[in-house]
Amino acid sequence: MVEKKIDVKNTIVEIDGDEMTRVMWKWVKDELLFPYLNMKVEYYDLGLPKRDETDDKITMEAANAIKKHIVGVKCATITPDKKRISEYKLKQEWKSPNATLRAALDGTIFRGPILVKNVPPAIRTWKKPIYIGRHAYGDVYKNQEIRVPGPGKGEIVFRPEKGDPVVLTIQDFKGPGILQGIHNTDASIKSFAKASFLFALDRKMPLWFSTKDTISKTYDGTFRALFQEVYDKEFKKQFEDAKLEYFYTLIDDAVARIIKSEGGMLWSIKNYDGDVMSDMLGSAFGSLAMMTSVLVSPSGYFEYEAAHGTVQKHYYKHQKGEKTSTNPMALIFAWTGGLRKRGELDNTPDVVDFANKLDAASIETIESGIMTKDLEQWANPSKSNKVVMSQDFIAAIKKNLDNKLKGKK
Ligand code: NAP
Ligand code: MG
């Protein structure tokens, strides 16, 4: 117990989710947050049943709430597919809530590993964290697709407000096939570039940026050119003063170099590349649950989330009454990320201090050998290693947190 709770001055938007992460989300709040904080939250239930009930309006309401209150914290949510339609008896296959939120807020998702001393990265050369900057707007996440039934001409058309349309043939189909149209905007790419340069400067890391502009000369070529333009105009001097490098290279070259690097860079990549590569990095640094994720919007909104999904298989066990050893670290760090930002914006150092202490208490729990099952096989072998169930893991963190808070005058 704590004698006096810490006041969080302004509202945090809380976005609840599904399955095992929803279950752990509540445990984290009940054990690690609400006993210590007077916190005003505006709650949005993005659990699939509520999205279905509100015809997904709740997702846009949550996005608007982040625009109003600036800081949001999000649990993992189900993106429905055919199986989920029958499982949840859905009215329709609702869109990915993450895609809706990202389209509404725009911006860049920064993902980085939560490093603990006793779980070394799978890649021997990595000594420092590698951050991913994932563009969160457009490309295949906001596309149109056609299942081509048979012979015919597939075209791409742009109709300007004034002047003649531009029409290009993609393929003369001789038989069935597939077609896809994607887009991006200069404004979003420039804000992606700006957010990346700012994040790199803030963390004192070099920025790597990579696309496939040798093949996609106009689409990816524009990403490359706009990054260079933003760098030359706004960041060159600051990077040189800070002795940091801006490095552009092809995506395949970057992949090969990252694996052999020491780490310690921000690697900005397009939306799909970031989706795939952040899972690879998260897992190579120990577990998908050992990764922080924040969406930074160009308008100055922040949404903190877990990078992993709802851990469906564990949830089915939980429903049968079995205890699971699911890792809540990413959920805890979503909350501490949101609290730290709230504290910075509100100028309340005690809130920032609480977030830092909770982070430290969580990391030290794992470093003391108490960990969830996902980490066990990667952790350095030690007699003090002990795999515990989620609730016992949270209880161990709470004990560490209490000790840290007592140490405060
Ligand atoms: P997932 O929930 O990330 O889980 C995949 C596997 O990774 C799990 O089965 C588990 O492995 C391991 N894992 C992930 N998080 C873990 C954690 N915190 N602790 C321990 N192990 C963890 O991905 P999924 O099963 O592909 O997707 C499930 C649902 O999540 C889908 O409906 C999908 O739409 C949704 N999803 C949501 C988000 C989001 O909202 N951010 C992101 C991705 C997916 P073991 O089973 O081997 O233990
Ligand atoms: Mg992914």
Tab-separated table of C-alpha atoms in Angstrom, residues 34-203:
chain	number	residue	atom	x	y	z
A	34	PHE	CA	-4.548	2.420	-9.738
A	35	PRO	CA	-3.236	1.630	-6.215
A	36	TYR	CA	-0.545	4.285	-6.755
A	37	LEU	CA	-2.114	6.889	-9.020
A	38	ASN	CA	-5.046	9.279	-9.023
A	39	MET	CA	-5.527	8.983	-12.723
A	40	LYS	CA	-8.331	10.297	-14.910
A	41	VAL	CA	-8.859	8.015	-17.861
A	42	GLU	CA	-11.323	8.340	-20.694
A	43	TYR	CA	-12.134	4.725	-21.449
A	44	TYR	CA	-12.866	3.289	-24.902
A	45	ASP	CA	-13.663	-0.377	-25.183
A	46	LEU	CA	-12.257	-1.558	-28.504
A	47	GLY	CA	-12.888	-5.173	-27.607
A	48	LEU	CA	-14.415	-6.864	-30.647
A	49	PRO	CA	-17.949	-7.262	-29.172
A	50	LYS	CA	-18.157	-3.498	-28.530
A	51	ARG	CA	-16.810	-2.645	-31.980
A	52	ASP	CA	-19.462	-4.879	-33.491
A	53	GLU	CA	-22.208	-3.428	-31.304
A	54	THR	CA	-21.278	0.171	-32.268
A	55	ASP	CA	-20.675	-0.634	-35.958
A	56	ASP	CA	-17.024	0.236	-35.245
A	57	LYS	CA	-17.915	3.855	-34.415
A	58	ILE	CA	-16.132	3.419	-31.089
A	59	THR	CA	-12.799	3.203	-32.937
A	60	MET	CA	-13.191	6.643	-34.509
A	61	GLU	CA	-14.391	7.993	-31.160
A	62	ALA	CA	-11.196	6.697	-29.573
A	63	ALA	CA	-9.099	8.360	-32.292
A	64	ASN	CA	-10.912	11.652	-31.711
A	65	ALA	CA	-10.383	11.338	-27.969
A	66	ILE	CA	-6.609	11.039	-28.534
A	67	LYS	CA	-6.794	14.172	-30.661
A	68	LYS	CA	-8.468	15.914	-27.735
A	69	HIS	CA	-6.361	14.615	-24.844
A	70	ILE	CA	-3.055	14.079	-26.726
A	71	VAL	CA	-1.983	10.902	-24.934
A	72	GLY	CA	-3.531	7.476	-25.491
A	73	VAL	CA	-2.655	3.984	-24.293
A	74	LYS	CA	-3.856	0.956	-26.264
A	75	CYS	CA	-4.252	-2.740	-25.529
A	76	ALA	CA	-3.941	-5.274	-28.376
A	77	THR	CA	-7.086	-5.865	-30.420
A	78	ILE	CA	-8.362	-8.555	-32.769
A	79	THR	CA	-8.343	-7.741	-36.456
A	80	PRO	CA	-11.286	-9.860	-37.575
A	81	ASP	CA	-11.004	-12.456	-40.322
A	82	LYS	CA	-13.491	-15.057	-41.538
A	83	LYS	CA	-12.965	-17.274	-38.482
A	84	ARG	CA	-13.565	-14.406	-36.076
A	85	ILE	CA	-16.848	-13.559	-37.811
A	86	SER	CA	-18.287	-16.887	-36.769
A	87	GLU	CA	-16.492	-16.970	-33.416
A	88	TYR	CA	-17.910	-13.562	-32.397
A	89	LYS	CA	-21.039	-13.667	-34.617
A	90	LEU	CA	-20.016	-10.366	-36.194
A	91	LYS	CA	-22.190	-8.191	-38.413
A	92	GLN	CA	-19.233	-7.819	-40.786
A	93	GLU	CA	-15.455	-8.172	-41.097
A	94	TRP	CA	-14.547	-4.883	-39.369
A	95	LYS	CA	-11.327	-3.194	-40.385
A	96	SER	CA	-8.187	-3.372	-38.276
A	97	PRO	CA	-8.622	-0.880	-35.414
A	98	ASN	CA	-4.906	-0.122	-35.607
A	99	ALA	CA	-5.234	0.765	-39.282
A	100	THR	CA	-8.203	3.055	-38.489
A	101	LEU	CA	-6.375	4.771	-35.623
A	102	ARG	CA	-3.185	5.175	-37.642
A	103	ALA	CA	-5.050	6.561	-40.645
A	104	ALA	CA	-6.803	9.070	-38.359
A	105	LEU	CA	-3.684	10.148	-36.448
A	106	ASP	CA	-1.114	9.702	-39.279
A	107	GLY	CA	2.460	9.563	-38.098
A	108	THR	CA	5.282	7.188	-37.374
A	109	ILE	CA	5.445	4.179	-35.072
A	110	PHE	CA	8.698	3.862	-33.146
A	111	ARG	CA	9.498	0.419	-31.803
A	112	GLY	CA	12.431	-0.549	-29.640
A	113	PRO	CA	13.446	-3.513	-27.521
A	114	ILE	CA	13.186	-3.625	-23.729
A	115	LEU	CA	16.693	-4.787	-22.886
A	116	VAL	CA	17.414	-7.008	-19.899
A	117	LYS	CA	20.934	-8.157	-19.034
A	118	ASN	CA	20.155	-11.847	-18.720
A	119	VAL	CA	18.350	-12.258	-22.064
A	120	PRO	CA	20.981	-11.642	-24.758
A	121	PRO	CA	19.815	-10.876	-28.304
A	122	ALA	CA	19.747	-13.781	-30.753
A	123	ILE	CA	22.248	-11.907	-32.936
A	124	ARG	CA	25.642	-12.037	-31.247
A	125	THR	CA	26.936	-8.754	-32.654
A	126	TRP	CA	24.042	-6.636	-31.329
A	127	LYS	CA	25.269	-4.647	-28.353
A	128	LYS	CA	22.833	-1.731	-28.430
A	129	PRO	CA	19.076	-1.485	-29.053
A	130	ILE	CA	17.834	-1.148	-32.610
A	131	TYR	CA	14.797	1.076	-33.027
A	132	ILE	CA	12.403	0.809	-35.927
A	133	GLY	CA	10.584	3.850	-37.282
A	134	ARG	CA	7.564	2.509	-39.109
A	135	HIS	CA	5.622	4.865	-41.340
A	136	ALA	CA	2.045	4.483	-40.139
A	137	TYR	CA	0.158	5.898	-43.112
A	138	GLY	CA	-0.936	4.472	-46.447
A	139	ASP	CA	0.597	1.822	-48.744
A	140	VAL	CA	-1.073	-1.607	-48.534
A	141	TYR	CA	-2.842	-0.616	-45.302
A	142	LYS	CA	-5.115	1.764	-47.218
A	143	ASN	CA	-5.338	0.028	-50.581
A	144	GLN	CA	-7.879	-1.109	-53.131
A	145	GLU	CA	-7.634	-4.593	-54.533
A	146	ILE	CA	-9.322	-6.390	-57.380
A	147	ARG	CA	-9.568	-10.119	-57.870
A	148	VAL	CA	-9.269	-10.234	-61.634
A	149	PRO	CA	-11.684	-12.908	-62.839
A	150	GLY	CA	-10.298	-13.350	-66.353
A	151	PRO	CA	-8.837	-11.656	-69.413
A	152	GLY	CA	-8.903	-7.845	-69.508
A	153	LYS	CA	-6.820	-4.740	-69.032
A	154	GLY	CA	-5.642	-3.627	-65.594
A	155	GLU	CA	-4.950	0.109	-65.483
A	156	ILE	CA	-3.959	2.792	-63.023
A	157	VAL	CA	-5.661	6.169	-63.476
A	158	PHE	CA	-5.112	9.609	-61.992
A	159	ARG	CA	-7.734	12.260	-62.721
A	160	PRO	CA	-6.401	15.711	-61.819
A	161	GLU	CA	-8.854	18.430	-60.795
A	162	LYS	CA	-7.759	20.316	-63.917
A	163	GLY	CA	-6.324	18.773	-67.051
A	164	ASP	CA	-6.282	15.373	-68.656
A	165	PRO	CA	-6.239	12.082	-66.799
A	166	VAL	CA	-3.070	10.006	-66.648
A	167	VAL	CA	-3.691	6.362	-67.542
A	168	LEU	CA	-1.080	3.627	-67.363
A	169	THR	CA	-1.509	-0.034	-68.156
A	170	ILE	CA	-0.406	-2.327	-65.346
A	171	GLN	CA	-1.123	-5.600	-67.078
A	172	ASP	CA	-2.978	-7.048	-70.034
A	173	PHE	CA	-4.461	-10.061	-68.316
A	174	LYS	CA	-4.755	-13.215	-70.389
A	175	GLY	CA	-6.399	-15.049	-67.500
A	176	PRO	CA	-7.340	-14.576	-63.834
A	177	GLY	CA	-5.060	-12.633	-61.526
A	178	ILE	CA	-4.870	-9.864	-58.965
A	179	LEU	CA	-4.533	-6.073	-58.943
A	180	GLN	CA	-3.721	-3.613	-56.187
A	181	GLY	CA	-3.680	0.186	-55.930
A	182	ILE	CA	-1.797	1.964	-53.160
A	183	HIS	CA	-0.900	5.564	-52.380
A	184	ASN	CA	0.971	7.897	-50.117
A	185	THR	CA	1.192	11.679	-49.781
A	186	ASP	CA	4.140	14.086	-49.713
A	187	ALA	CA	2.773	15.581	-46.494
A	188	SER	CA	2.732	12.232	-44.699
A	189	ILE	CA	6.157	11.175	-46.002
A	190	LYS	CA	7.687	14.493	-44.947
A	191	SER	CA	6.206	14.206	-41.479
A	192	PHE	CA	7.516	10.616	-41.320
A	193	ALA	CA	10.963	11.961	-42.216
A	194	LYS	CA	10.732	14.774	-39.698
A	195	ALA	CA	9.546	12.494	-36.893
A	196	SER	CA	12.420	10.108	-37.688
A	197	PHE	CA	15.112	12.810	-37.652
A	198	LEU	CA	13.725	14.240	-34.394
A	199	PHE	CA	13.564	10.820	-32.712
A	200	ALA	CA	17.144	10.028	-33.789
A	201	LEU	CA	18.428	13.379	-32.491
A	202	ASP	CA	16.521	12.966	-29.248
A	203	ARG	CA	18.051	9.499	-28.670
